[in-house]
mmCIF file of C-alpha atoms in Angstrom:
data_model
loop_
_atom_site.group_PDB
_atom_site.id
_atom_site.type_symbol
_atom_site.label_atom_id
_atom_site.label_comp_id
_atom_site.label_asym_id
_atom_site.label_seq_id
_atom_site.Cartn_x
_atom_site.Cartn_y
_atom_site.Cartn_z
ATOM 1 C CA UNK A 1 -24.720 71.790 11.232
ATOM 2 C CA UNK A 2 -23.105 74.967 12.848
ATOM 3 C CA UNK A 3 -20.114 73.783 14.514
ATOM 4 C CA UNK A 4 -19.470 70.770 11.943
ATOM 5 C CA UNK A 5 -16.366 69.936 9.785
ATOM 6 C CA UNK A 6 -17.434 69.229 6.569
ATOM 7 C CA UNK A 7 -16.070 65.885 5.293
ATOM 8 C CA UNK A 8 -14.058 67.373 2.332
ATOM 9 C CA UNK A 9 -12.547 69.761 4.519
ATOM 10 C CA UNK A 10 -11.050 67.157 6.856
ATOM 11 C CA UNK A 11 -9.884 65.204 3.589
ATOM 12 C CA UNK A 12 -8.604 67.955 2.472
ATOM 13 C CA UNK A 13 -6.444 68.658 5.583
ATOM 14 C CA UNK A 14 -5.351 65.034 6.043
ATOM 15 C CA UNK A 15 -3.993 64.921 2.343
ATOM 16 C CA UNK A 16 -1.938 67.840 3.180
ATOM 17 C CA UNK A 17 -0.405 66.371 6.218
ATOM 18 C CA UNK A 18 0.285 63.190 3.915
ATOM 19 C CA UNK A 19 1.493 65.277 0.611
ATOM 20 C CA UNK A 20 5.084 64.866 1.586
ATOM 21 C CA UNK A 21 4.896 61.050 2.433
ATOM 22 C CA UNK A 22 3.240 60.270 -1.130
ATOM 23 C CA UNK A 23 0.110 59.141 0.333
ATOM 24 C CA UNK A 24 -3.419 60.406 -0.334
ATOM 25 C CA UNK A 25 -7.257 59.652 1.250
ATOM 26 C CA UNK A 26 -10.399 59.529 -0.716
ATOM 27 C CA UNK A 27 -12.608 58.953 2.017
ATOM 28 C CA UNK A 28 -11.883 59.116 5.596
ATOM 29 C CA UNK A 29 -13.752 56.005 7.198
ATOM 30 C CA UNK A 30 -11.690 53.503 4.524
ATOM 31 C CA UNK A 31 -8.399 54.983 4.477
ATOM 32 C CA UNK A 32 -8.109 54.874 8.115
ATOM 33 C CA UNK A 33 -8.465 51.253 8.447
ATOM 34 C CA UNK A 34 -5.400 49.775 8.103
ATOM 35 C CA UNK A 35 -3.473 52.709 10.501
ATOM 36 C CA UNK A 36 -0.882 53.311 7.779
ATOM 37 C CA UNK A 37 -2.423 56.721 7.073
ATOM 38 C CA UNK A 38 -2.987 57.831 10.464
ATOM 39 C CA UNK A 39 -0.234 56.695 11.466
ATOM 40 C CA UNK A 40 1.634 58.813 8.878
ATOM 41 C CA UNK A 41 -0.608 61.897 10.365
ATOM 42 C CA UNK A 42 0.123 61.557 13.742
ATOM 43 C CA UNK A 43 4.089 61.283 12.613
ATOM 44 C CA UNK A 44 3.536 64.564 10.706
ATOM 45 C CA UNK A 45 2.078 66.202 12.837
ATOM 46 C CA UNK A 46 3.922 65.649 16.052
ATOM 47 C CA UNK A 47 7.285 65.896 14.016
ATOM 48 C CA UNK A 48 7.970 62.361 16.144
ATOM 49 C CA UNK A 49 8.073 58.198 15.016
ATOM 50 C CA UNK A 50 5.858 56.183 16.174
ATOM 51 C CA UNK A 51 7.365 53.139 15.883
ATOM 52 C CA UNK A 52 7.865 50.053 13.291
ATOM 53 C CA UNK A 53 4.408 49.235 11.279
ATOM 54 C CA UNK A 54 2.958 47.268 8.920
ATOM 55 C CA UNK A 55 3.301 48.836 6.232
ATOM 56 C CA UNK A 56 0.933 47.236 3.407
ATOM 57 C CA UNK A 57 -0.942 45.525 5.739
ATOM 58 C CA UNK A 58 -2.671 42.758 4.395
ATOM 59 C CA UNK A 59 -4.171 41.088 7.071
ATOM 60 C CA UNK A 60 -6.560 42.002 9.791
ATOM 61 C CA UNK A 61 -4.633 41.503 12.412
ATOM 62 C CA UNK A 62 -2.145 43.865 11.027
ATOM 63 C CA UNK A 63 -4.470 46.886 10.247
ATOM 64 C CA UNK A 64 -5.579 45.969 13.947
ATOM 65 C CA UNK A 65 -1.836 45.934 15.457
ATOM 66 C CA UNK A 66 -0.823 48.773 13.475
ATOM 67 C CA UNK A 67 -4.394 51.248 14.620
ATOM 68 C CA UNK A 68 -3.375 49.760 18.057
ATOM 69 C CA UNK A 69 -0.332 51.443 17.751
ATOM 70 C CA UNK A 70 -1.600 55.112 16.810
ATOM 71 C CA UNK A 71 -3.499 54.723 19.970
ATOM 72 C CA UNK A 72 -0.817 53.784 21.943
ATOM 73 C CA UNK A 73 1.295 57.038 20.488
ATOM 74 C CA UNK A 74 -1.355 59.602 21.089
ATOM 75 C CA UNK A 75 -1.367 57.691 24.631
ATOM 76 C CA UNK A 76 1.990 58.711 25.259
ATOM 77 C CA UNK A 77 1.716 62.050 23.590
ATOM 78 C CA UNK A 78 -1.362 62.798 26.347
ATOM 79 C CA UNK A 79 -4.011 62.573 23.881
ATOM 80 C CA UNK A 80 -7.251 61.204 26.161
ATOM 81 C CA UNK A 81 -9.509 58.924 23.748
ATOM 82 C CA UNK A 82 -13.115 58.972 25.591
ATOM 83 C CA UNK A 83 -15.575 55.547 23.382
ATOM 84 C CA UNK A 84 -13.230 55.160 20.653
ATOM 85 C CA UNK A 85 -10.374 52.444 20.344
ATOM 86 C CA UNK A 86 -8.714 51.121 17.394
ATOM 87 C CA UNK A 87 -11.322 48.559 16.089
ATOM 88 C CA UNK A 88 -13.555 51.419 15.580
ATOM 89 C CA UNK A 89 -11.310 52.317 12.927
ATOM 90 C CA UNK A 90 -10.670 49.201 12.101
ATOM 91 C CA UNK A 91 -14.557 48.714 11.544
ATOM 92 C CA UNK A 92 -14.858 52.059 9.900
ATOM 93 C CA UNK A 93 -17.193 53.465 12.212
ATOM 94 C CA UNK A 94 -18.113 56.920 10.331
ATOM 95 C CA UNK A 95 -19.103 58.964 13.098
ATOM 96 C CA UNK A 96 -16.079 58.239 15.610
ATOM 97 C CA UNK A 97 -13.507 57.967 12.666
ATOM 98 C CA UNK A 98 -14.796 61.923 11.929
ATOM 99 C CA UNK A 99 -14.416 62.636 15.513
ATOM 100 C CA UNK A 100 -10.848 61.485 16.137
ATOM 101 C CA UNK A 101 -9.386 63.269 12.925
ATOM 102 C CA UNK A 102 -11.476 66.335 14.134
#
């Protein structure tokens, strides 16, 4: 639809933000869920740490401390998150995954 991001497009970006770091996505709604990635993003992005992470999180609890903590960074950063929190990332949930890399 008019207005949309296609999905390759936002892969497309997110791989360029991670180019430098030696990491690469595939598919958005998977390679979200353990925060590593987005985390990674948000770092690039902002030019700023988040923090320490998990990173090869094996667990669930990790993928869900470490998505916790790219929430709490875009918290402090002002970033307003309106029906999303970190298990919906966690869970893969397509439609809100697409709308907080968008």
């Amino acid at each position: 639809t008019v207005g949309q991001v296609p999905d390759k497009l936002l892969l497309m970006w997110c791989n360029e933000q991670l180019r430098d770091r030696e990491l690469q996505m595939a598919e958005l709604d998977e390679d979200l869920k353990d925060g590593v990635r987005l985390i990674n993003i948000l770092e690039v992005v902002t030019g700023k740490a988040c923090g320490k992470y998990v990173k090869a999180p094996r667990m669930e609890i990790q993928r869900y401390n470490n998505t916790q903590m790219a929430f709490d960074f875009m918290a402090t950063l002002g970033v307003k998150l309106v029906n999303i929190g970190n298990t919906d990332v966690v869970d893969g949930n397509p439609k809100l995954v697409r709308g907080l890399v968008r």
